[in-house]
Amino acid sequence: MAHPPSPLYIFKPRRLGLVAMAPPPSPSAMSLVKALLGLIRLIGVCGKPHLLQRRNASNIARRVELLAPLFEEIADLRIPVPPSAVLSFQELYTILSGVRVLLDDCREGSCFCLLMEQESVAQHFHDSTQNIAVVLQALPLELLDLPVEVKEQIELVRMQVLKSKPLLDPAELQLREEATAILGKVERKETLELSHLRRLFEKLQLLSVRDYEIEIQRLEDLRMEPRVSSTQQQDVVEKLTSFICFVRYGKCVLYGVPATVKDGVVASKNSGTSSSSSNSANVVEVATIREADSAIVNPPEDFLCPINIDIMRDPVIVATGQTYERTAIARWLESGHHTCPKSGQKLPHLNVIPNYALRNVISQWCLENNVPFEKSDKSSSTSKRRHEEKIANNGVALEATKLTAALLTQMLASASPEVQEQGAHELRLLTKCGTETRVCVAEAGAIPSLVPLLLSKDPRTQENAVTAMLNLSICECNKMPIMESGASEAIIEVLKAGSTMQARENAAATLFSLAVLDDLKVVIGSKPDVIPALVTLLLEGTPSRGKRDAATALYHLAVYKGNQASIVAAGAVPLLVSLLTDEEAAIADDALAVLAVIAGGSQEGVTAIIETPAIPILVSLLRDGSSRGKEYAVVVLLALCRTGGDPVIKSLLKIPHAASLIYSLFTSGSTPRSKRKAGSLLRLLYKWKSAGNSSADVH
């Protein structure tokens, strides 16, 4: 028998209940007793793990439930509780709330992590049990006027917990041996028996694509969590990446061919969620989750936070039992409120408990309906980059990813449109996972296989194909192979007449990703339809994505002067100027960036800008724009004044406070470039005034 793997400490103490909800601050004895009784009942009904740690979970839950008569008697008979017993009850409340979190994690957590860390998880159960024993030993039962049978039962529980030991289930240990053996085969590039792979995942109760997606999401959530030390962080992330890549491969190889669609899930023609071997390809027809249509989906009311009316990503339970988004209820409490926002009841304490069960249900719903679950703020983006999959030096992850990429690339060449769509969908997901994964996918030959699917009549297939191509284009070494495959013409066709707006927007994003390379700015800009199509998207695209993608693509193309005349001729300038007043500062900044390049590079560009009402808008941005916007605004004004001469300068100086705003940017601009350009513009204005052209007051 192989030695068990060394502990990974993948589960943080918080997740295993070592840090749990504290008892109510300064509670009355009776309210504490009632809170304990409620917590004990909650542990009794919260449900045991479906697969792993069942014995440990059952043992601790049974022993906790045996404590219920103690608190029922005290509550029913209003038995006085001495201060020493109150202290014991407070400690017990903290321990039992930790037990509840521990049970939740074992029921809702990653089965792979539970499998690989059996000793560590069992020890956590044992530690919790021993903590209960310590409290029961300190509990002054003799000071409580309880029936004899209740005291005897508590004494029995105390004896049981003192004698308890960490339990390791032989069947679970054997299952880990099987998993370790298969992972070793993957790392050594040995041939895998499909039946062995299927049997392993069936024992882990991964019986449908939904199960696989949930397991991958749980592993990814764990990978995002910080650890105590950077060394431990690296080891844990590496192991979790191995598990993610392996589970992803299992999903693709066992559930790679969709069949019939039902309720948003592609179910097997032969058996709902169970798999059956195909005759020749040794691939299974199974259930698979498809992305929801681009139409707006209304989430269930229970998924919305009562405070901010948004989907809860981190739901927590307050003392009244109501659930809120963590950040929303935190702001409510920090503002001085001590009541439940929904019920209006006074909160006996301000502590909250994570609602892991609801979080998993919401996460699953978001997955099925193509709704982003993780918030896309700056900190989360930084965290995602930090935890991006690194597979080059990770044997299991690298080989599993290669196998997955090869399988999905083969699916793209299938004669079945359904198989093609599923292959493109899975590649879209796979290529989100990091640079090294994108290299593996490209090396598997996916780029030329995706090109025909860009022109697919099926909206899902086209959207998945262009999004996978976008993800691949992010990797520097994939840009030239994409162009050499002839994909640019197909991408431009999607940009012009894609089946969905998201497909068109992702085509624009692919073009600006490719146009980062100087050589490709020339090649892409020379395509006759690309710039007019981008200008059309600038008009028709969604504010949050399409307009920004189009503007960014135009910016990269405009950096090459040979493209600027085409951009002006396509009518981009009036549209860009109209975006300067958009409510979203980011869109205005993107439009300004394009105007700055055009104004500084061509007479046609300056003339086109002067013919619009741009100058007053640019002056207002010197006052109200972002730091980036102010910099671009002064760059455009300087270029207009230099090239446009007297008419432009007169128009500028007629605007109230224009000169003072330029001077303010010169003295206190947030970037060196904005200060430098503002200084140049001031000197130009002073020089123009000193030549006797105007009596305008220039400050």
XYZ file of C-alpha atoms in Angstrom:
699
model
C 0.000 0.000 0.000
C 1.316 3.433 -0.938
C 2.007 5.964 1.761
C -0.660 8.611 2.279
C 0.188 11.974 0.765
C 1.620 14.595 3.061
C -0.965 17.028 4.444
C -1.770 19.906 2.106
C -3.689 21.991 4.654
C -5.947 22.990 1.816
C -8.816 23.745 4.176
C -8.166 26.866 6.183
C -9.049 26.763 9.897
C -12.039 29.030 9.293
C -13.445 26.534 6.842
C -13.023 23.710 9.324
C -14.757 25.542 12.101
C -11.731 26.338 14.255
C -12.755 29.972 14.100
C -16.494 30.072 14.482
C -19.229 32.408 15.533
C -18.798 33.756 19.035
C -21.701 33.635 21.503
C -23.932 36.669 21.959
C -22.040 39.387 23.882
C -23.043 39.508 27.569
C -26.153 37.356 27.089
C -28.625 36.492 29.768
C -28.290 32.922 30.977
C -31.662 31.934 29.550
C -31.036 33.497 26.107
C -27.717 31.655 25.947
C -29.423 28.374 26.841
C -32.024 28.911 24.109
C -29.319 29.803 21.590
C -27.437 26.608 22.463
C -30.579 24.524 22.139
C -31.277 26.012 18.718
C -27.712 25.373 17.595
C -27.834 21.749 18.762
C -31.062 21.161 16.856
C -29.552 22.824 13.790
C -26.569 20.470 13.924
C -28.955 17.545 14.188
C -30.841 18.442 11.016
C -28.121 20.078 8.909
C -27.353 16.851 7.082
C -24.342 14.563 7.075
C -21.687 14.343 4.337
C -22.843 12.291 1.368
C -19.535 10.557 0.749
C -16.501 11.204 2.954
C -16.091 11.592 6.741
C -19.573 10.150 7.299
C -18.588 8.232 10.455
C -16.829 11.175 12.053
C -19.702 13.490 11.169
C -22.342 11.066 12.477
C -20.460 10.493 15.729
C -20.019 14.156 16.582
C -23.586 15.051 15.561
C -25.010 12.207 17.684
C -22.996 13.254 20.736
C -24.010 16.880 20.327
C -27.688 15.893 20.084
C -27.355 14.024 23.387
C -26.704 17.383 25.040
C -30.176 18.666 24.091
C -32.007 17.341 27.221
C -29.675 19.409 29.423
C -30.750 22.667 27.835
C -34.379 21.603 27.367
C -34.688 20.996 31.124
C -33.059 24.310 31.985
C -35.274 26.190 29.514
C -38.535 24.437 30.444
C -38.075 24.537 34.229
C -36.338 27.956 34.268
C -33.533 26.438 36.343
C -31.110 29.094 37.673
C -27.711 28.998 35.963
C -24.689 29.977 38.105
C -21.981 32.239 36.562
C -19.494 29.369 36.294
C -21.991 27.396 34.185
C -22.650 30.452 31.993
C -18.934 30.612 31.187
C -18.966 26.931 30.197
C -22.061 27.453 28.058
C -20.430 30.399 26.269
C -17.395 28.268 25.424
C -19.634 25.403 24.311
C -21.572 27.759 22.025
C -18.361 28.767 20.259
C -17.266 25.136 19.861
C -20.650 23.950 18.567
C -20.921 26.776 16.053
C -17.522 25.586 14.818
C -18.859 22.024 14.578
C -21.701 23.269 12.427
C -19.295 25.011 10.028
C -17.148 21.870 9.971
C -20.141 19.726 9.010
C -21.153 22.251 6.329
C -17.667 22.161 4.826
C -17.591 18.368 4.732
C -21.023 18.247 3.144
C -20.552 21.091 0.659
C -16.763 21.060 0.166
C -14.550 19.577 -2.525
C -14.671 15.783 -2.492
C -11.119 15.606 -3.889
C -9.719 17.677 -1.032
C -11.642 15.680 1.549
C -10.356 12.484 -0.050
C -6.720 13.533 -0.077
C -6.688 15.090 3.402
C -8.534 12.435 5.366
C -6.121 12.428 8.305
C -6.201 16.201 8.627
C -9.997 16.423 8.446
C -10.455 13.509 10.872
C -8.118 15.281 13.296
C -10.275 18.383 13.121
C -13.308 16.290 14.088
C -11.325 14.775 16.951
C -10.123 18.170 18.146
C -13.678 19.490 18.180
C -14.811 16.425 20.137
C -12.039 16.865 22.680
C -12.912 20.537 23.057
C -16.459 19.479 23.949
C -15.006 17.055 26.505
C -12.980 19.837 28.138
C -16.067 22.029 28.482
C -18.165 19.182 29.903
C -15.454 18.403 32.443
C -15.484 22.025 33.598
C -19.285 22.248 33.680
C -20.480 22.371 37.350
C -23.373 19.923 37.031
C -23.651 19.727 40.819
C -24.707 23.396 40.894
C -27.562 22.804 38.461
C -30.872 21.536 39.833
C -31.312 18.895 37.121
C -33.039 15.500 37.135
C -30.699 12.612 37.867
C -31.236 10.993 34.468
C -30.163 14.196 32.678
C -26.973 14.413 34.727
C -26.266 10.749 34.005
C -26.714 11.331 30.277
C -24.312 14.286 30.298
C -21.799 12.186 32.222
C -22.191 9.428 29.617
C -21.524 11.918 26.803
C -18.475 13.176 28.674
C -17.085 9.653 28.952
C -17.754 8.946 25.270
C -16.004 12.048 24.000
C -13.016 11.481 26.270
C -12.511 8.012 24.794
C -13.021 9.068 21.166
C -10.230 8.733 18.608
C -9.784 10.002 15.045
C -11.539 7.594 12.682
C -10.250 6.712 9.215
C -12.588 4.682 7.033
C -10.723 1.812 5.256
C -12.967 2.190 2.199
C -12.130 5.899 1.952
C -8.417 5.153 2.315
C -8.670 2.575 -0.472
C -10.458 5.104 -2.667
C -7.593 7.519 -2.111
C -5.145 4.833 -3.174
C -7.068 4.423 -6.430
C -7.123 8.180 -7.042
C -3.403 8.508 -6.293
C -2.604 5.649 -8.680
C -4.572 7.232 -11.539
C -3.002 10.651 -10.923
C 0.395 8.955 -11.058
C -0.446 7.383 -14.405
C -1.438 10.783 -15.784
C 1.819 12.319 -14.606
C 3.865 9.442 -16.119
C 1.954 9.778 -19.426
C 0.697 6.197 -19.174
C -2.463 5.058 -20.935
C -5.566 5.405 -18.786
C -8.304 2.817 -18.736
C -11.545 4.675 -19.303
C -13.389 2.220 -17.084
C -11.001 2.932 -14.189
C -11.456 6.658 -14.620
C -15.227 6.327 -14.730
C -15.280 4.091 -11.660
C -13.209 6.574 -9.642
C -15.467 9.514 -10.432
C -18.598 7.464 -9.819
C -17.277 6.509 -6.368
C -16.726 10.213 -5.730
C -20.379 10.700 -6.757
C -19.495 12.863 -9.737
C -22.328 11.510 -11.834
C -23.196 14.384 -14.166
C -21.618 17.395 -15.767
C -23.266 19.531 -13.107
C -21.395 17.560 -10.431
C -18.094 18.096 -12.229
C -18.681 21.829 -12.659
C -19.549 22.230 -8.989
C -16.447 20.286 -7.935
C -14.234 22.420 -10.199
C -15.784 25.588 -8.773
C -15.148 24.400 -5.220
C -11.523 23.643 -6.039
C -11.091 27.035 -7.696
C -12.594 28.769 -4.651
C -10.077 26.981 -2.435
C -7.230 27.942 -4.758
C -8.162 31.616 -4.414
C -7.883 31.595 -0.624
C -4.669 33.007 0.904
C -2.463 30.836 3.121
C -0.140 31.522 6.025
C 3.119 31.438 4.072
C 4.099 31.849 0.439
C 5.698 28.379 0.416
C 2.515 26.767 1.690
C 0.513 28.893 -0.758
C 2.583 27.628 -3.691
C 2.302 23.978 -2.645
C -1.445 24.170 -2.113
C -2.111 26.033 -5.369
C -0.038 23.462 -7.256
C -1.982 20.535 -5.798
C -5.334 22.204 -6.328
C -4.399 22.988 -9.924
C -3.608 19.294 -10.420
C -7.027 18.329 -9.099
C -8.808 20.962 -11.214
C -7.088 19.873 -14.427
C -7.730 16.206 -13.658
C -11.438 16.739 -12.904
C -11.759 18.895 -16.005
C -10.220 16.131 -18.099
C -12.559 13.585 -16.541
C -15.558 15.748 -17.380
C -14.470 16.097 -21.005
C -13.489 12.483 -21.630
C -16.524 10.984 -19.901
C -19.105 13.626 -20.750
C -17.830 15.033 -24.007
C -20.663 14.353 -26.437
C -23.999 16.089 -25.887
C -27.237 14.527 -26.973
C -30.663 15.988 -26.267
C -31.449 19.229 -24.504
C -33.826 19.316 -21.596
C -34.260 22.152 -19.095
C -30.993 23.759 -20.088
C -29.071 20.499 -19.669
C -28.003 18.214 -22.492
C -29.070 14.767 -21.320
C -27.911 11.409 -22.581
C -30.211 9.709 -25.034
C -29.656 6.411 -23.292
C -29.759 7.329 -19.601
C -30.392 10.633 -17.821
C -27.188 11.211 -15.855
C -25.508 7.847 -16.107
C -22.923 7.180 -18.794
C -22.815 4.498 -21.441
C -19.928 3.500 -23.652
C -20.090 4.302 -27.337
C -19.264 1.666 -29.903
C -16.129 2.872 -31.622
C -14.786 6.131 -30.244
C -14.905 4.939 -26.636
C -16.561 8.229 -25.732
C -19.720 8.607 -23.687
C -22.961 10.417 -24.490
C -23.903 12.250 -21.324
C -25.471 15.281 -19.693
C -23.805 18.636 -20.136
C -24.535 22.187 -19.082
C -24.944 24.727 -21.890
C -24.600 28.414 -21.393
C -27.835 30.326 -21.128
C -28.987 32.556 -23.942
C -27.845 36.150 -23.880
C -31.312 37.230 -22.743
C -31.591 38.702 -19.230
C -32.298 36.051 -16.597
C -34.245 36.896 -13.452
C -32.757 35.211 -10.380
C -35.011 33.684 -7.718
C -36.023 36.209 -5.071
C -34.337 34.162 -2.331
C -30.979 34.706 -4.074
C -31.219 38.510 -3.754
C -29.924 40.422 -0.753
C -32.845 42.314 0.865
C -30.566 45.350 1.309
C -28.956 45.914 -2.101
C -31.337 43.731 -4.187
C -28.363 42.064 -5.867
C -27.373 38.395 -6.143
C -25.620 37.329 -2.945
C -22.074 36.132 -3.596
C -21.133 35.809 0.095
C -24.410 35.232 1.998
C -24.300 35.333 5.795
C -26.907 34.663 8.480
C -27.605 37.216 11.221
C -28.950 36.458 14.690
C -32.607 36.608 13.548
C -32.003 33.896 10.944
C -32.273 36.251 7.945
C -29.608 36.049 5.210
C -27.833 39.048 3.659
C -24.810 39.785 1.473
C -21.816 40.115 3.823
C -20.688 43.549 2.631
C -24.244 44.947 2.660
C -25.066 43.866 6.219
C -21.604 44.981 7.361
C -22.301 48.515 6.075
C -25.725 48.425 7.761
C -24.233 47.464 11.116
C -21.288 49.846 10.834
C -23.699 52.736 10.294
C -25.017 52.196 13.839
C -28.083 50.010 13.227
C -28.762 47.174 15.677
C -31.887 45.754 14.050
C -32.519 43.205 11.324
C -33.174 45.209 8.107
C -35.877 42.831 6.869
C -37.771 41.914 10.042
C -37.038 45.028 12.100
C -36.256 42.861 15.134
C -33.512 43.965 17.500
C -30.380 41.873 17.000
C -29.292 40.201 20.279
C -25.745 40.199 18.880
C -23.996 41.396 15.714
C -22.150 38.214 14.733
C -22.829 36.481 11.407
C -22.420 32.917 10.119
C -21.520 32.101 6.469
C -24.448 30.470 4.647
C -22.409 27.963 2.624
C -25.433 25.937 1.556
C -27.156 28.949 -0.056
C -23.874 30.126 -1.572
C -23.437 26.786 -3.349
C -27.025 26.848 -4.640
C -26.564 30.402 -5.967
C -23.216 29.469 -7.515
C -24.838 26.504 -9.258
C -27.705 28.672 -10.555
C -25.245 31.282 -11.874
C -23.280 28.539 -13.619
C -26.391 27.210 -15.354
C -27.627 30.660 -16.419
C -24.310 32.142 -17.573
C -24.396 34.781 -14.815
C -20.996 35.828 -13.392
C -20.743 34.649 -9.803
C -17.449 36.239 -8.738
C -17.316 39.996 -8.480
C -15.065 41.605 -11.056
C -13.510 44.276 -8.868
C -9.878 45.215 -9.051
C -8.830 43.220 -6.008
C -10.468 40.035 -7.228
C -8.866 40.478 -10.651
C -5.480 40.868 -9.023
C -6.122 37.803 -6.906
C -7.138 35.778 -9.967
C -3.961 36.749 -11.756
C -1.957 35.731 -8.723
C -3.654 32.325 -8.654
C -3.628 31.748 -12.415
C -3.058 28.105 -13.279
C 0.653 27.320 -13.458
C 1.046 23.929 -15.095
C 4.454 23.951 -16.820
C 6.179 22.368 -13.802
C 3.135 20.506 -12.531
C 3.209 17.007 -14.037
C -0.394 15.980 -13.378
C -1.850 19.337 -14.395
C 0.265 19.601 -17.540
C -0.507 16.111 -18.830
C -4.198 16.320 -17.911
C -4.455 19.640 -19.743
C -2.724 18.217 -22.823
C -5.109 15.264 -22.866
C -8.102 17.583 -22.444
C -6.938 19.936 -25.205
C -6.328 17.061 -27.615
C -9.758 15.565 -26.924
C -11.572 18.873 -27.395
C -9.658 19.622 -30.602
C -10.801 16.269 -31.987
C -14.388 17.193 -31.115
C -14.121 20.360 -33.244
C -13.534 18.187 -36.313
C -16.606 16.029 -35.642
C -19.312 15.714 -38.271
C -21.909 16.361 -35.572
C -22.775 20.063 -35.038
C -23.703 19.254 -31.438
C -20.287 17.745 -30.740
C -18.605 20.731 -32.404
C -20.587 23.159 -30.274
C -19.752 21.274 -27.094
C -16.069 21.111 -28.010
C -15.996 24.874 -28.682
C -17.822 25.527 -25.409
C -15.368 23.452 -23.381
C -12.405 25.096 -25.133
C -13.873 28.470 -24.273
C -13.828 27.467 -20.598
C -10.423 25.803 -20.775
C -8.692 28.777 -22.421
C -9.727 31.032 -19.529
C -7.385 29.173 -17.212
C -4.011 30.820 -17.841
C -1.192 31.384 -20.283
C 0.314 27.910 -20.033
C -3.071 26.297 -20.629
C -3.561 28.468 -23.736
C -0.203 27.277 -25.047
C -1.265 23.642 -24.542
C -4.516 24.247 -26.418
C -2.707 25.904 -29.331
C -0.131 23.101 -29.489
C -2.990 20.594 -29.699
C -3.995 22.202 -33.011
C -7.122 23.967 -31.782
C -6.546 27.265 -33.643
C -7.064 26.024 -37.236
C -9.877 23.767 -36.027
C -11.722 26.750 -34.544
C -11.560 28.851 -37.722
C -14.414 27.095 -39.626
C -16.624 27.312 -36.543
C -16.302 31.105 -36.532
C -18.618 31.085 -39.557
C -21.051 28.571 -38.064
C -24.752 29.276 -38.497
C -25.368 28.086 -34.941
C -25.182 31.140 -32.622
C -23.826 29.148 -29.662
C -21.090 27.504 -31.717
C -20.027 30.811 -33.265
C -20.005 32.630 -29.924
C -18.049 29.871 -28.193
C -15.545 29.663 -31.057
C -14.830 33.396 -31.207
C -14.546 33.600 -27.414
C -12.114 30.674 -27.355
C -10.107 32.446 -30.081
C -10.130 35.629 -27.992
C -8.788 33.756 -24.975
C -6.081 32.133 -27.096
C -5.070 35.507 -28.577
C -4.224 36.858 -25.137
C -1.106 34.667 -25.154
C 1.718 36.436 -27.028
C 2.995 33.313 -28.734
C -0.462 32.502 -30.149
C -1.018 35.789 -31.999
C 0.977 34.987 -35.134
C -0.365 31.418 -35.434
C -3.902 32.844 -35.291
C -3.129 35.240 -38.142
C -1.333 32.554 -40.145
C -4.358 30.268 -39.820
C -6.470 32.741 -41.795
C -8.646 33.452 -38.775
C -8.627 37.252 -39.224
C -11.065 37.204 -42.164
C -13.486 34.994 -40.240
C -13.158 37.159 -37.116
C -13.972 40.252 -39.191
C -17.063 38.500 -40.560
C -18.203 37.814 -36.994
C -17.541 41.469 -36.133
C -19.680 42.585 -39.077
C -22.574 40.161 -38.847
C -22.160 37.871 -35.859
C -25.235 35.988 -34.685
C -25.150 37.654 -31.248
C -23.906 40.976 -29.933
C -21.568 39.139 -27.566
C -19.991 37.338 -30.520
C -19.457 40.665 -32.317
C -17.990 42.266 -29.206
C -15.666 39.344 -28.588
C -14.543 39.537 -32.215
C -13.621 43.193 -31.647
C -11.773 42.242 -28.476
C -9.868 39.564 -30.411
C -8.811 42.109 -33.019
C -7.489 44.587 -30.473
C -5.712 41.736 -28.688
C -4.001 40.787 -31.946
C -3.305 44.413 -32.907
C -1.084 44.833 -29.853
C 1.730 43.559 -32.110
C 3.001 46.335 -34.392
C 3.230 44.107 -37.454
C -0.374 43.028 -37.028
C -1.601 46.624 -36.789
C -0.626 46.964 -40.442
C -2.060 43.618 -41.547
C -5.396 43.987 -39.741
C -5.810 47.653 -40.688
C -5.346 46.783 -44.360
C -8.440 44.561 -44.341
C -11.089 46.682 -46.099
C -14.026 45.872 -43.814
C -12.416 45.882 -40.381
C -12.434 49.622 -39.547
C -16.005 50.303 -40.798
C -17.186 47.280 -38.795
C -15.487 48.599 -35.650
C -17.088 52.016 -36.169
C -20.484 50.338 -36.515
C -19.908 48.484 -33.243
C -18.889 51.786 -31.672
C -22.435 52.924 -32.451
C -24.377 49.713 -31.776
C -22.374 47.931 -29.071
C -23.326 47.677 -25.410
C -21.943 50.469 -23.219
C -20.129 48.161 -20.850
C -18.369 46.003 -23.445
C -19.024 46.640 -27.123
C -18.255 50.344 -27.320
C -15.122 49.956 -25.206
C -13.870 46.972 -27.223
C -14.447 48.853 -30.479
C -12.706 51.991 -29.188
C -9.741 50.002 -27.876
C -9.378 48.153 -31.184
C -9.489 51.467 -33.072
C -6.850 52.867 -30.719
C -4.421 50.015 -31.396
C -4.984 50.324 -35.140
C -4.645 54.141 -35.047
C -1.181 53.870 -33.528
C -0.067 52.956 -37.057
C -0.451 56.233 -38.975
C -1.364 54.428 -42.163
C -4.687 53.437 -40.563
C -5.707 56.896 -39.330
C -7.145 58.202 -42.606
C -9.330 55.100 -42.880
C -10.598 55.593 -39.327
C -11.526 59.214 -40.066
C -13.122 58.311 -43.395
C -15.245 55.648 -41.698
C -16.908 58.347 -39.568
C -15.335 57.371 -36.259
C -14.609 60.908 -35.030
C -18.204 62.171 -34.454
C -19.047 58.940 -32.638
C -15.933 59.177 -30.472
C -16.749 62.796 -29.572
C -20.305 61.804 -28.619
C -18.877 59.207 -26.223
C -16.935 61.905 -24.342
C -20.126 62.809 -22.476
C -20.978 59.205 -21.592
C -21.794 58.608 -17.932
C -19.143 55.888 -17.730
C -15.762 57.594 -17.390
C -13.982 54.517 -18.753
C -15.780 54.772 -22.110
C -15.001 58.499 -22.330
C -11.331 57.806 -21.582
C -11.162 55.135 -24.277
C -12.683 57.511 -26.824
C -10.268 60.266 -25.779
C -7.314 57.919 -26.277
C -8.324 57.353 -29.917
C -8.895 61.065 -30.525
C -5.497 61.878 -29.025
C -3.742 59.519 -31.454
C -5.742 60.780 -34.443
C -5.253 64.460 -33.555
C -1.518 64.024 -33.207
C -1.048 62.049 -36.395
C -3.040 63.448 -39.295
C -4.469 66.682 -40.701
C -7.640 64.780 -41.593
C -8.066 63.822 -37.965
C -7.693 67.394 -36.693
C -10.126 68.707 -39.297
C -12.693 66.053 -38.408
C -12.443 66.865 -34.685
C -12.743 70.637 -35.293
C -15.958 70.047 -37.235
C -17.552 68.544 -34.114
C -18.478 70.295 -30.831
C -15.413 68.706 -29.243
C -13.585 71.751 -27.849
C -16.113 72.764 -25.125
C -16.428 69.106 -24.107
C -12.637 68.763 -23.873
C -12.438 71.862 -21.662
C -15.131 70.477 -19.356
C -13.125 67.256 -19.063
C -10.144 69.288 -17.820
C -12.338 70.030 -14.823
C -14.511 66.928 -14.427
C -12.621 64.111 -16.145
C -10.574 61.335 -14.629
C -6.793 61.708 -14.311
C -6.389 59.752 -17.526
C -9.175 61.740 -19.185
C -7.617 65.104 -18.278
C -4.308 63.994 -19.742
C -5.860 62.914 -23.048
C -8.054 66.042 -23.189
C -5.095 68.424 -22.956
C -3.193 66.328 -25.521
C -6.072 66.705 -28.000
C -6.447 70.443 -27.304
C -2.727 71.020 -27.853
C -2.792 69.136 -31.154
C -5.888 71.052 -32.305
C -4.360 74.413 -31.443
C -1.045 73.593 -33.103
C -2.614 72.377 -36.327
C -5.854 74.373 -36.423
C -4.276 77.733 -35.631
C -6.209 80.964 -34.970
C -9.777 79.669 -35.301
C -9.196 76.878 -32.785
C -7.332 79.105 -30.299
C -10.042 81.798 -30.487
C -12.707 79.132 -29.938
C -10.801 77.775 -26.946
C -10.234 81.147 -25.271
C -13.904 82.109 -25.614
C -14.783 79.325 -23.209
C -14.962 80.663 -19.618
C -12.117 79.550 -17.348
C -10.458 77.495 -20.105
C -7.033 79.024 -19.518
C -7.300 78.708 -15.740
C -8.203 75.031 -16.066
C -5.162 74.468 -18.276
C -3.007 76.337 -15.754
C -4.423 74.243 -12.904
C -3.507 71.066 -14.771
C -0.018 72.488 -15.386
C 0.559 73.137 -11.675
C -1.236 70.206 -10.082
C -1.784 67.558 -12.766
C -1.637 63.981 -11.546
C 0.722 62.746 -14.287
C 3.994 64.192 -15.617
C 2.662 64.000 -19.180
C -0.456 66.019 -18.367
C 1.670 68.709 -16.715
C 4.058 68.794 -19.658
C 1.307 69.025 -22.273
C -0.573 71.665 -20.262
C 2.635 73.709 -20.052
C 3.140 73.445 -23.801
C -0.433 74.556 -24.433
C -0.049 77.542 -22.074
C 3.132 78.651 -23.829
C 1.390 78.385 -27.203
C -1.510 80.515 -25.921
C 0.792 83.150 -24.432
C 2.803 83.277 -27.628
C -0.366 83.716 -29.659
C -1.598 86.497 -27.364
C 1.740 88.297 -27.311
C 1.635 88.449 -31.106
C -1.333 90.781 -30.701
C -3.897 88.342 -32.023
C -6.394 88.896 -29.192
C -7.029 90.783 -26.001
C -8.351 87.658 -24.410
C -7.385 87.313 -20.780
C -5.065 84.307 -20.496
C -4.216 83.421 -16.906
